[in-house]
Amino acid sequence: ARHHGGKMILRIEDTDRTRFVENAQENLIKMLEWAGVEIDEGPSQGGEAGPYVQSERTELYVKYANELLSSGKAYYAFDTAEELDAMRKRLQESKQGDYRYDRANMRNSLTLGEEKTKELIANGEAHVIRMYVPENTDISFKDIIRGDVTIHSSEVDDQILIKSDGFPTYHLANVVDDHFMGITHVIRGEEWLSSTPKHCLLYQAFGWEQPEFAHLPLLLNKNKTKLSKRDGSVAVEEFKEKYLRDAFVNFVALLGWNPSADREIYSMQELIDLFQLDKVNKAGAVFDMQKLDWFQFQYLQKLSPEEMGDILKVELEAQGYPSFDKEWLNKVAYCLRERVHFIAEIPAFAPYFFTDNLEFEDEFMAKHWNEDKKALITPLVDEYRKVSEWKHDPLNAATKAYCEAKGIKMKEIMNPLRLMLTGKSGGASMFGTMELIGKDKCLERMSSFIAQR
RNA sequence: GGCUCCAUCGACUAAUGGAUAGGUCACCACCCUUUCACGGUGGCAGUACGGGUUCGAAUCCCGUUGGAGUCACCA
């Protein structure tokens, strides 16, 4: 929509009252805002075509269902769930693979007649309104992504339009709302492709102009089945907690569509400018977390130290650490940015910045600590004590001078030093790390390590 | 099972009917190096299969195979 200067309208499709979830609407809106989707019209912002919540529009749907009833394009049905089950069982046993509503042999206004129908309704008998699908015709529509699609009417069920609770089904509500809300393009997942003929039939029955259809390829799990909240942890809320917005948007935008051959990183604005519906792929795309993490890393590198510090601060608080100086946190986060994919990993990756209770990696210790190393390093503590400006360059110079005096390579010193000060085999530049840990703590850690090991 | 959609490296993808099928993630090797990374260089790896049309097919057509979606008083 943004590419063509269109509006973003949010419509809440809450016609299934049995699946009503508290706060679902609020969460959905928050999630869309996070993803950078700006809503022009919707339940919160209002607009000419409101209300934007389907459960508040039932009168409209009933009105149009009645219109279909009077033109013979819909009818009442009184069948119970048990009767429908029996029908499907019967059909399954006779003709194979044909479970559609058998309107000629069920209890509906077609078989019962007008009078009996009126009587049943007057008696308060539960009933639905079904669409009358014409016999033996081809229903064709044009899909922007898939080209012409044709489905025979014998494959289309007499879809329920109004349920016995008086609420419409998606099919009716969607067509009526799209018409009155001026929707020009229906862009949705491929799972809707096979029910699109029902919608076409409704547009025809009302005499309304049909919108353009575009059925997007599905997002798939690793096993290539439809990605759903049920079989993977793909709730966008979870991504919202973990990933940078732009990284997530960039990754998802490139699933099923790609503007060029040799570039991966695009801003939201570039995506909007470049997007072309008819260039969208037809085949489903596997949602590859590893590549998402790569995007995350790329976007993490673009953050300012302040922004990294902000995230780190929140993360440390969430993990129950005491508070630290923000400027210092900025520096810590910035110096570790190339070693992690997520700022949230920092407390576990480099705990030595936030606690004095160091844990020493056994393997690293075994490899880089022995009596020789101890003898080599011990005098260095005093050398460091003399360093007045506890910063990367002076520390580097002091260490270099010490190594030259001893006639050894820097390498001999660096690993034991890292071991004593961090306990970890990996991390950022040693002298930069020492600068951030601070002189007092560094000297203390070294002496106590030497005393104990 | 019926119907519909789909098919390029393991994954995401690029390629008016015309170059050695290009790029990215992942993986591997090497380089850089003060650890771990980042980065750099290189490598592995693909047009599902069989026909047809064409001077020429990843591309168009047919078939096969495979995968997915759908078949609710859910959306």
Coordinates of C-alpha atoms (C1' of nucleotides) in Angstrom, one line a residue:
Chain A
A1 CA 0.0 0.0 0.0
R2 CA 2.8 2.4 0.9
H3 CA 4.5 1.9 -2.4
H4 CA 1.4 3.1 -4.2
G5 CA 0.6 5.8 -1.7
G6 CA -2.4 3.8 -0.4
K7 CA -3.8 3.8 3.0
M8 CA -3.3 1.2 5.7
I9 CA -6.5 0.2 7.3
L10 CA -6.7 -2.1 10.2
R11 CA -9.8 -4.2 10.5
I12 CA -10.4 -6.5 13.4
E13 CA -11.9 -9.8 12.2
D14 CA -13.4 -11.1 15.4
T15 CA -16.5 -12.9 14.1
D16 CA -15.6 -16.2 15.8
R17 CA -16.8 -15.5 19.2
T18 CA -15.7 -18.9 20.5
R19 CA -12.1 -18.0 19.9
F20 CA -12.2 -14.6 21.5
V21 CA -9.0 -13.8 23.3
E22 CA -8.7 -11.0 25.8
N23 CA -6.2 -8.2 24.8
A24 CA -5.6 -9.9 21.4
Q25 CA -6.5 -6.6 19.6
E26 CA -4.2 -4.5 21.8
N27 CA -1.3 -7.0 21.3
L28 CA -1.9 -7.1 17.6
I29 CA -1.7 -3.3 17.4
K30 CA 1.4 -3.1 19.5
M31 CA 3.0 -5.7 17.3
L32 CA 2.2 -3.9 14.1
E33 CA 3.5 -0.6 15.5
W34 CA 6.7 -2.4 16.5
A35 CA 7.1 -3.8 13.0
G36 CA 6.8 -0.3 11.6
V37 CA 3.4 -0.7 10.1
E38 CA 1.7 2.7 10.4
I39 CA -2.1 2.4 10.6
D40 CA -4.1 5.2 8.9
E41 CA -7.6 4.0 9.8
G42 CA -8.7 1.5 12.4
P43 CA -10.3 0.9 15.7
S44 CA -8.0 3.4 17.5
Q45 CA -7.8 6.1 14.8
G46 CA -11.3 5.9 13.4
G47 CA -12.1 6.8 9.8
E48 CA -14.9 7.2 7.3
A49 CA -15.5 3.5 6.8
G50 CA -15.8 2.6 10.4
P51 CA -16.5 0.8 12.7
Y52 CA -13.4 -1.2 12.0
V53 CA -14.3 -4.1 14.3
Q54 CA -16.5 -6.7 12.6
S55 CA -18.4 -7.7 15.7
E56 CA -19.8 -4.2 15.6
R57 CA -21.0 -4.5 12.0
T58 CA -23.3 -7.5 12.2
E59 CA -26.4 -5.5 11.1
L60 CA -24.6 -4.7 7.8
Y61 CA -23.8 -8.4 7.1
V62 CA -27.3 -9.5 8.0
K63 CA -28.7 -6.9 5.6
Y64 CA -26.6 -8.2 2.8
A65 CA -27.3 -11.8 3.6
N66 CA -31.0 -11.0 3.5
E67 CA -30.5 -9.5 0.1
L68 CA -29.0 -12.7 -1.2
L69 CA -31.9 -14.6 0.4
S70 CA -34.5 -12.6 -1.5
S71 CA -32.6 -13.0 -4.8
G72 CA -32.4 -16.8 -4.3
K73 CA -28.6 -16.7 -4.0
A74 CA -28.7 -17.9 -0.4
Y75 CA -31.0 -20.0 1.7
Y76 CA -31.7 -21.1 5.3
A77 CA -30.5 -24.3 6.7
F78 CA -31.5 -26.0 9.9
D79 CA -29.1 -29.0 10.1
T80 CA -27.6 -29.8 13.4
A81 CA -23.9 -30.6 13.9
E82 CA -24.8 -34.3 14.2
E83 CA -26.8 -34.3 11.0
L84 CA -23.9 -32.7 9.2
D85 CA -21.5 -35.2 10.5
A86 CA -23.8 -38.0 9.4
M87 CA -24.0 -36.4 6.0
R88 CA -20.3 -36.2 5.6
K89 CA -19.9 -39.8 6.7
R90 CA -22.5 -40.9 4.2
L91 CA -20.8 -39.0 1.4
Q92 CA -17.4 -40.2 2.3
E93 CA -18.5 -43.8 2.1
S94 CA -20.3 -43.4 -1.3
K95 CA -18.5 -40.9 -3.5
Q96 CA -14.9 -40.7 -2.6
G97 CA -13.4 -37.3 -1.5
D98 CA -16.6 -35.3 -1.7
Y99 CA -17.7 -33.9 1.6
R100 CA -19.6 -30.8 0.5
Y101 CA -23.0 -29.8 1.7
D102 CA -25.6 -31.9 0.1
R103 CA -28.3 -29.3 -0.2
A104 CA -30.8 -31.5 -2.0
N105 CA -31.0 -33.9 0.9
M106 CA -30.8 -31.8 4.0
R107 CA -33.1 -29.8 6.2
N108 CA -33.1 -26.4 4.5
S109 CA -35.4 -23.9 2.9
L110 CA -34.8 -25.5 -0.5
T111 CA -36.2 -28.9 0.6
L112 CA -38.6 -27.7 3.3
G113 CA -40.4 -25.0 1.4
E114 CA -41.2 -21.4 2.3
E115 CA -44.0 -22.1 4.8
K116 CA -42.2 -24.7 6.8
T117 CA -39.1 -22.5 6.9
K118 CA -41.0 -19.6 8.3
E119 CA -42.6 -21.8 10.9
L120 CA -39.3 -23.2 12.0
I121 CA -37.7 -19.7 12.3
A122 CA -40.7 -18.5 14.2
N123 CA -40.3 -21.4 16.6
G124 CA -36.8 -20.2 17.2
E125 CA -35.2 -23.2 15.5
A126 CA -31.4 -22.7 15.2
H127 CA -30.5 -21.9 11.6
V128 CA -27.7 -20.6 9.4
I129 CA -27.7 -18.8 6.0
R130 CA -25.9 -20.7 3.3
M131 CA -24.7 -19.4 0.0
Y132 CA -26.3 -21.1 -3.1
V133 CA -23.4 -22.1 -5.3
P134 CA -24.5 -22.4 -9.0
E135 CA -24.2 -25.7 -10.6
N136 CA -21.8 -26.7 -13.3
T137 CA -19.9 -23.4 -14.0
D138 CA -16.3 -22.5 -14.0
I139 CA -15.3 -19.7 -11.6
S140 CA -12.2 -17.9 -12.8
F141 CA -10.3 -15.0 -11.3
K142 CA -7.0 -13.3 -12.0
D143 CA -4.3 -13.4 -9.4
I144 CA -1.5 -10.9 -9.6
I145 CA 1.1 -13.5 -8.5
R146 CA -0.4 -16.7 -10.0
G147 CA -2.1 -15.6 -13.1
D148 CA -5.5 -17.0 -14.0
V149 CA -7.0 -19.5 -11.6
T150 CA -10.1 -21.5 -12.5
I151 CA -12.1 -23.7 -10.1
H152 CA -15.2 -25.6 -11.0
S153 CA -18.3 -24.7 -9.0
S154 CA -18.8 -28.4 -8.1
E155 CA -15.7 -27.9 -5.9
V156 CA -17.2 -25.0 -4.0
D157 CA -19.2 -25.7 -0.9
D158 CA -22.5 -23.9 -0.1
Q159 CA -20.6 -21.8 2.4
I160 CA -22.3 -20.7 5.6
L161 CA -22.6 -16.9 5.4
I162 CA -24.4 -16.2 8.7
K163 CA -23.8 -18.6 11.6
S164 CA -26.5 -19.7 14.0
D165 CA -25.2 -17.1 16.6
G166 CA -26.0 -14.4 14.1
F167 CA -22.4 -13.5 13.3
P168 CA -21.1 -13.7 9.8
T169 CA -18.3 -16.0 8.6
Y170 CA -15.1 -14.6 7.3
H171 CA -16.3 -15.1 3.7
L172 CA -19.3 -12.8 3.9
A173 CA -17.8 -10.2 6.3
N174 CA -14.6 -10.0 4.3
V175 CA -16.4 -9.3 1.0
V176 CA -18.9 -6.8 2.4
D177 CA -16.2 -5.0 4.3
D178 CA -13.7 -4.9 1.4
H179 CA -16.4 -3.4 -0.7
F180 CA -17.5 -0.7 1.7
M181 CA -14.0 0.1 2.8
G182 CA -12.8 0.6 -0.7
I183 CA -10.3 -2.2 -0.7
T184 CA -8.6 -2.4 -4.1
H185 CA -6.2 -5.2 -3.5
V186 CA -6.8 -8.4 -1.5
I187 CA -3.3 -9.5 -0.5
R188 CA -3.3 -12.6 1.7
G189 CA -1.6 -15.9 2.2
E190 CA -2.0 -18.7 -0.3
E191 CA -4.1 -20.7 2.1
W192 CA -7.0 -18.5 0.9
L193 CA -6.6 -19.4 -2.8
S194 CA -9.0 -22.2 -2.8
S195 CA -11.8 -20.3 -1.1
T196 CA -11.4 -17.3 -3.4
P197 CA -14.1 -18.6 -5.7
K198 CA -16.6 -18.2 -2.9
H199 CA -15.7 -14.6 -2.6
C200 CA -15.9 -14.1 -6.4
L201 CA -19.4 -15.5 -6.3
L202 CA -20.4 -13.1 -3.6
Y203 CA -19.0 -10.1 -5.5
Q204 CA -21.0 -11.2 -8.5
A205 CA -24.2 -11.8 -6.5
F206 CA -24.0 -8.3 -5.1
G207 CA -23.1 -6.8 -8.4
W208 CA -19.9 -5.3 -6.9
E209 CA -16.6 -4.8 -8.6
Q210 CA -14.2 -7.4 -7.7
P211 CA -10.9 -6.3 -6.1
E212 CA -7.5 -7.5 -7.4
F213 CA -6.3 -10.7 -5.8
A214 CA -2.7 -11.5 -4.8
H215 CA -2.1 -14.7 -3.0
L216 CA 1.3 -14.6 -1.3
P217 CA 3.5 -17.7 -0.9
L218 CA 3.4 -19.2 2.5
L219 CA 6.2 -19.0 5.1
L220 CA 7.3 -22.5 5.9
N221 CA 8.9 -24.4 8.7
K222 CA 12.1 -26.3 8.2
N223 CA 10.0 -29.3 7.2
K224 CA 8.4 -27.2 4.5
T225 CA 4.9 -27.1 6.1
K226 CA 3.0 -24.0 6.7
L227 CA 4.5 -21.9 9.4
S228 CA 2.0 -21.5 12.2
K229 CA 2.0 -20.4 15.8
R230 CA 1.1 -23.9 16.7
D231 CA 4.1 -25.8 15.5
G232 CA 6.9 -23.3 16.0
S233 CA 7.7 -20.5 18.3
V234 CA 7.0 -17.9 15.7
A235 CA 4.7 -15.5 17.6
V236 CA 5.8 -12.1 16.5
E237 CA 5.7 -11.0 20.1
E238 CA 8.7 -13.3 20.7
F239 CA 10.7 -11.8 17.8
K240 CA 9.8 -8.4 19.2
E241 CA 11.6 -9.2 22.4
K242 CA 14.7 -10.7 20.7
Y243 CA 15.4 -8.9 17.4
L244 CA 16.0 -5.4 16.2
R245 CA 13.0 -4.1 14.3
D246 CA 14.8 -3.2 11.1
A247 CA 16.7 -6.5 11.0
F248 CA 13.4 -8.5 11.4
V249 CA 11.6 -6.4 8.8
N250 CA 14.5 -6.6 6.3
F251 CA 14.7 -10.4 6.7
V252 CA 10.9 -11.0 6.4
A253 CA 10.6 -8.6 3.4
L254 CA 13.1 -10.7 1.5
L255 CA 11.2 -13.9 2.0
G256 CA 9.4 -14.5 -1.3
W257 CA 10.6 -11.4 -2.9
N258 CA 13.9 -9.8 -3.8
P259 CA 14.6 -6.5 -5.5
S260 CA 18.0 -7.4 -6.9
A261 CA 20.7 -9.9 -7.1
D262 CA 23.6 -8.7 -5.1
R263 CA 22.3 -6.9 -2.0
E264 CA 20.7 -8.0 1.2
I265 CA 20.4 -4.9 3.4
Y266 CA 17.5 -2.6 2.8
S267 CA 15.9 0.1 4.9
M268 CA 12.2 0.3 5.4
Q269 CA 11.9 3.2 2.9
E270 CA 14.0 1.3 0.3
L271 CA 11.7 -1.7 0.7
I272 CA 8.7 0.4 0.2
D273 CA 10.2 2.2 -2.9
L274 CA 11.3 -1.0 -4.5
F275 CA 8.4 -3.4 -3.7
Q276 CA 6.5 -4.8 -6.7
L277 CA 3.7 -7.2 -6.0
D278 CA 4.0 -8.9 -9.4
K279 CA 7.6 -9.7 -8.6
V280 CA 6.7 -11.8 -5.6
N281 CA 7.6 -15.5 -5.9
K282 CA 5.1 -18.3 -6.2
A283 CA 6.8 -20.9 -4.0
G284 CA 6.8 -20.9 -0.3
A285 CA 9.9 -19.8 1.6
V286 CA 11.5 -21.5 4.6
F287 CA 11.9 -19.2 7.6
D288 CA 15.6 -19.6 8.3
M289 CA 16.5 -18.4 11.8
Q290 CA 20.2 -18.5 11.1
K291 CA 19.8 -16.0 8.4
L292 CA 17.6 -13.9 10.6
D293 CA 20.4 -13.9 13.1
W294 CA 22.8 -12.7 10.5
F295 CA 20.6 -9.7 9.7
Q296 CA 20.4 -9.1 13.4
F297 CA 24.2 -9.0 13.6
Q298 CA 24.4 -6.6 10.6
Y299 CA 21.9 -4.2 12.2
L300 CA 23.5 -4.5 15.6
Q301 CA 26.7 -3.1 14.2
K302 CA 24.9 0.0 13.0
L303 CA 23.7 0.9 16.5
S304 CA 25.3 3.8 18.4
P305 CA 27.1 3.0 21.7
E306 CA 24.2 4.8 23.4
E307 CA 21.6 2.6 21.8
M308 CA 23.6 -0.6 22.6
G309 CA 24.0 0.6 26.2
D310 CA 20.2 1.2 26.4
I311 CA 19.5 -2.4 25.5
L312 CA 22.2 -3.7 27.8
K313 CA 20.9 -1.7 30.7
V314 CA 17.4 -3.1 30.4
E315 CA 18.8 -6.6 30.0
L316 CA 21.0 -6.4 33.1
E317 CA 18.1 -5.1 35.1
A318 CA 15.9 -7.9 33.9
Q319 CA 18.5 -10.4 35.0
G320 CA 18.7 -8.9 38.5
Y321 CA 22.0 -7.1 38.3
P322 CA 22.6 -3.9 40.3
S323 CA 22.7 -0.7 38.2
F324 CA 25.8 0.4 36.5
D325 CA 27.0 3.7 35.1
K326 CA 25.3 4.2 31.8
E327 CA 28.3 5.7 30.0
W328 CA 30.3 2.7 31.1
L329 CA 27.6 0.3 29.9
N330 CA 27.7 2.1 26.5
K331 CA 31.4 1.3 26.2
V332 CA 31.1 -2.2 27.4
A333 CA 28.3 -3.0 24.9
Y334 CA 30.1 -1.2 22.1
C335 CA 33.4 -3.1 22.6
L336 CA 31.6 -6.5 22.5
R337 CA 29.3 -5.7 19.5
E338 CA 31.2 -7.9 17.1
R339 CA 31.3 -10.9 19.4
V340 CA 27.6 -11.4 19.9
H341 CA 24.5 -11.4 17.8
F342 CA 22.3 -10.0 20.6
I343 CA 23.1 -7.5 23.3
A344 CA 21.1 -9.8 25.6
E345 CA 23.9 -12.3 25.3
I346 CA 26.5 -10.0 26.8
P347 CA 25.9 -10.8 30.5
A348 CA 26.5 -14.5 29.9
F349 CA 29.2 -13.9 27.3
A350 CA 31.2 -11.4 29.5
P351 CA 30.1 -11.7 33.1
Y352 CA 33.4 -10.5 34.3
F353 CA 32.3 -6.9 33.6
F354 CA 29.4 -7.2 36.0
T355 CA 30.6 -9.5 38.8
D356 CA 33.8 -10.3 40.6
N357 CA 32.9 -13.9 41.1
L358 CA 34.7 -15.2 38.1
E359 CA 34.3 -18.7 36.7
F360 CA 37.4 -20.1 35.0
E361 CA 37.1 -22.3 31.9
D362 CA 38.9 -25.5 32.8
E363 CA 40.3 -26.2 29.4
F364 CA 41.6 -22.6 29.0
M365 CA 43.1 -22.8 32.5
A366 CA 44.8 -26.1 31.8
K367 CA 46.3 -24.8 28.6
H368 CA 47.5 -21.4 29.8
W369 CA 48.4 -21.7 33.5
N370 CA 51.3 -23.5 35.1
E371 CA 54.2 -22.6 37.4
D372 CA 56.2 -21.1 34.5
K373 CA 53.4 -18.8 33.6
K374 CA 52.9 -17.9 37.2
A375 CA 56.6 -16.9 37.5
L376 CA 56.4 -15.0 34.3
I377 CA 53.3 -13.0 35.2
T378 CA 53.8 -12.3 38.9
P379 CA 56.3 -9.4 38.3
L380 CA 53.9 -7.9 35.7
V381 CA 51.4 -7.1 38.4
D382 CA 53.9 -4.6 39.9
E383 CA 54.5 -3.2 36.4
Y384 CA 50.8 -2.6 36.0
R385 CA 50.6 -1.0 39.4
K386 CA 53.0 1.7 38.0
V387 CA 50.7 2.5 35.0
S388 CA 49.2 5.8 35.9
E389 CA 46.8 6.2 33.0
W390 CA 44.8 2.9 32.9
K391 CA 43.9 3.0 29.2
H392 CA 44.4 0.7 26.2
D393 CA 47.6 2.4 24.8
P394 CA 49.6 2.8 28.0
L395 CA 48.7 -0.8 29.0
N396 CA 49.7 -2.0 25.6
A397 CA 53.0 -0.1 25.9
A398 CA 53.7 -1.4 29.4
T399 CA 53.0 -5.0 28.4
K400 CA 55.1 -4.7 25.3
A401 CA 58.0 -3.2 27.3
Y402 CA 57.8 -6.0 29.8
C403 CA 57.8 -8.7 27.1
E404 CA 60.8 -7.1 25.4
A405 CA 62.7 -6.9 28.7
K406 CA 61.9 -10.6 29.3
G407 CA 62.6 -11.5 25.7
I408 CA 59.3 -13.2 25.1
K409 CA 56.4 -12.8 22.7
M410 CA 53.3 -10.9 23.7
K411 CA 51.3 -14.0 23.0
E412 CA 52.9 -15.7 26.1
I413 CA 51.4 -13.1 28.3
M414 CA 48.0 -12.4 26.7
N415 CA 46.3 -15.7 27.3
P416 CA 47.2 -16.1 31.0
L417 CA 46.2 -12.4 31.4
R418 CA 42.8 -13.0 29.9
L419 CA 42.4 -16.1 32.0
M420 CA 43.2 -14.2 35.2
L421 CA 41.0 -11.2 34.5
T422 CA 38.0 -12.8 32.7
G423 CA 38.2 -16.5 33.2
K424 CA 37.0 -16.9 29.6
S425 CA 38.8 -18.0 26.4
G426 CA 37.1 -15.4 24.2
G427 CA 36.4 -11.8 24.4
A428 CA 37.2 -8.3 23.1
S429 CA 40.6 -6.7 22.9
M430 CA 42.4 -7.4 26.2
F431 CA 43.7 -3.9 26.9
G432 CA 40.4 -2.4 26.1
T433 CA 38.7 -4.9 28.4
M434 CA 41.2 -4.0 31.1
E435 CA 40.5 -0.4 30.7
L436 CA 36.8 -1.0 31.2
I437 CA 37.2 -3.3 34.2
G438 CA 39.4 -0.7 35.9
K439 CA 42.8 -0.6 37.5
D440 CA 41.9 -1.6 41.0
K441 CA 39.8 -4.6 40.0
C442 CA 42.4 -5.8 37.5
L443 CA 45.2 -5.7 40.0
E444 CA 43.0 -7.3 42.6
R445 CA 42.0 -10.1 40.3
M446 CA 45.6 -10.8 39.2
S447 CA 47.0 -10.9 42.7
S448 CA 44.3 -13.1 44.1
F449 CA 44.5 -15.4 41.2
I450 CA 48.3 -15.8 41.7
A451 CA 47.8 -16.3 45.4
Q452 CA 45.2 -19.0 44.9
R453 CA 46.5 -21.0 41.9
Chain B
rG1 C1' -8.4 -39.2 -1.4
rG2 C1' -10.8 -34.8 -4.6
rC3 C1' -9.5 -30.0 -6.1
rU4 C1' -5.9 -26.0 -6.4
rC5 C1' -1.1 -24.0 -6.2
rC6 C1' 4.1 -24.8 -6.6
rA7 C1' 9.3 -26.7 -8.1
rU8 C1' 17.1 -23.0 -9.5
rC9 C1' 22.8 -25.0 -4.5
rG10 C1' 21.0 -27.7 2.5
rA11 C1' 18.2 -22.5 3.1
rC12 C1' 16.8 -17.3 0.9
rU13 C1' 17.1 -15.9 -4.0
rA14 C1' 19.1 -13.5 -9.3
rA15 C1' 19.1 -14.5 -14.4
rU16 C1' 13.8 -10.1 -22.0
rG17 C1' 14.4 -17.5 -25.0
rG18 C1' 21.1 -16.3 -25.8
rA19 C1' 27.8 -15.5 -21.5
rU20 C1' 31.3 -20.5 -17.5
rA21 C1' 23.6 -20.4 -14.1
rG22 C1' 25.2 -14.9 -10.2
rG23 C1' 24.7 -13.2 -4.9
rU24 C1' 23.5 -14.0 0.4
rC25 C1' 23.0 -17.4 4.9
rA26 C1' 25.1 -22.0 6.6
rC27 C1' 29.4 -25.2 6.0
rC28 C1' 34.9 -26.0 4.8
rA29 C1' 39.9 -24.0 3.9
rC30 C1' 43.4 -20.2 4.0
rC31 C1' 44.8 -15.0 5.4
rC32 C1' 44.6 -11.3 9.2
rU33 C1' 45.4 -11.8 14.6
rU34 C1' 46.8 -10.8 21.3
rU35 C1' 42.1 -15.0 22.7
rC36 C1' 37.2 -15.2 20.7
rA37 C1' 35.1 -12.8 17.0
rC38 C1' 34.8 -9.2 12.8
rG39 C1' 36.9 -8.7 8.2
rG40 C1' 39.3 -10.6 3.6
rU41 C1' 40.3 -14.5 -0.2
rG42 C1' 38.9 -19.0 -2.0
rG43 C1' 36.0 -23.6 -2.0
rC44 C1' 31.8 -27.2 -1.7
rA45 C1' 27.0 -27.1 -3.7
rG46 C1' 21.6 -26.1 -7.9
rU47 C1' 18.0 -25.6 -12.8
rA48 C1' 13.5 -32.7 -9.8
rC49 C1' 12.8 -36.3 -14.0
rG50 C1' 11.1 -37.5 -19.2
rG51 C1' 9.5 -35.7 -23.7
rG52 C1' 8.3 -31.6 -27.1
rU53 C1' 8.7 -26.4 -29.5
rU54 C1' 13.2 -23.6 -31.0
rC55 C1' 19.3 -22.2 -34.4
rG56 C1' 19.3 -21.9 -29.0
rA57 C1' 15.3 -23.7 -22.9
rA58 C1' 16.4 -22.7 -15.9
rU59 C1' 12.9 -19.8 -18.8
rC60 C1' 7.5 -21.8 -23.3
rC61 C1' 4.2 -26.5 -23.8
rC62 C1' 2.9 -31.7 -22.2
rG63 C1' 3.6 -35.7 -19.0
rU64 C1' 5.8 -37.9 -14.5
rU65 C1' 7.5 -37.4 -9.7
rG66 C1' 7.8 -34.6 -5.4
rG67 C1' 6.0 -30.8 -2.0
rA68 C1' 2.4 -27.6 -0.1
rG69 C1' -2.5 -25.5 0.6
rU70 C1' -7.5 -26.6 1.1
rC71 C1' -11.9 -29.5 1.6
rA72 C1' -15.6 -26.3 9.4
rC73 C1' -21.5 -22.7 12.1
rC74 C1' -11.9 -21.0 12.2
rA75 C1' -9.8 -17.0 10.2

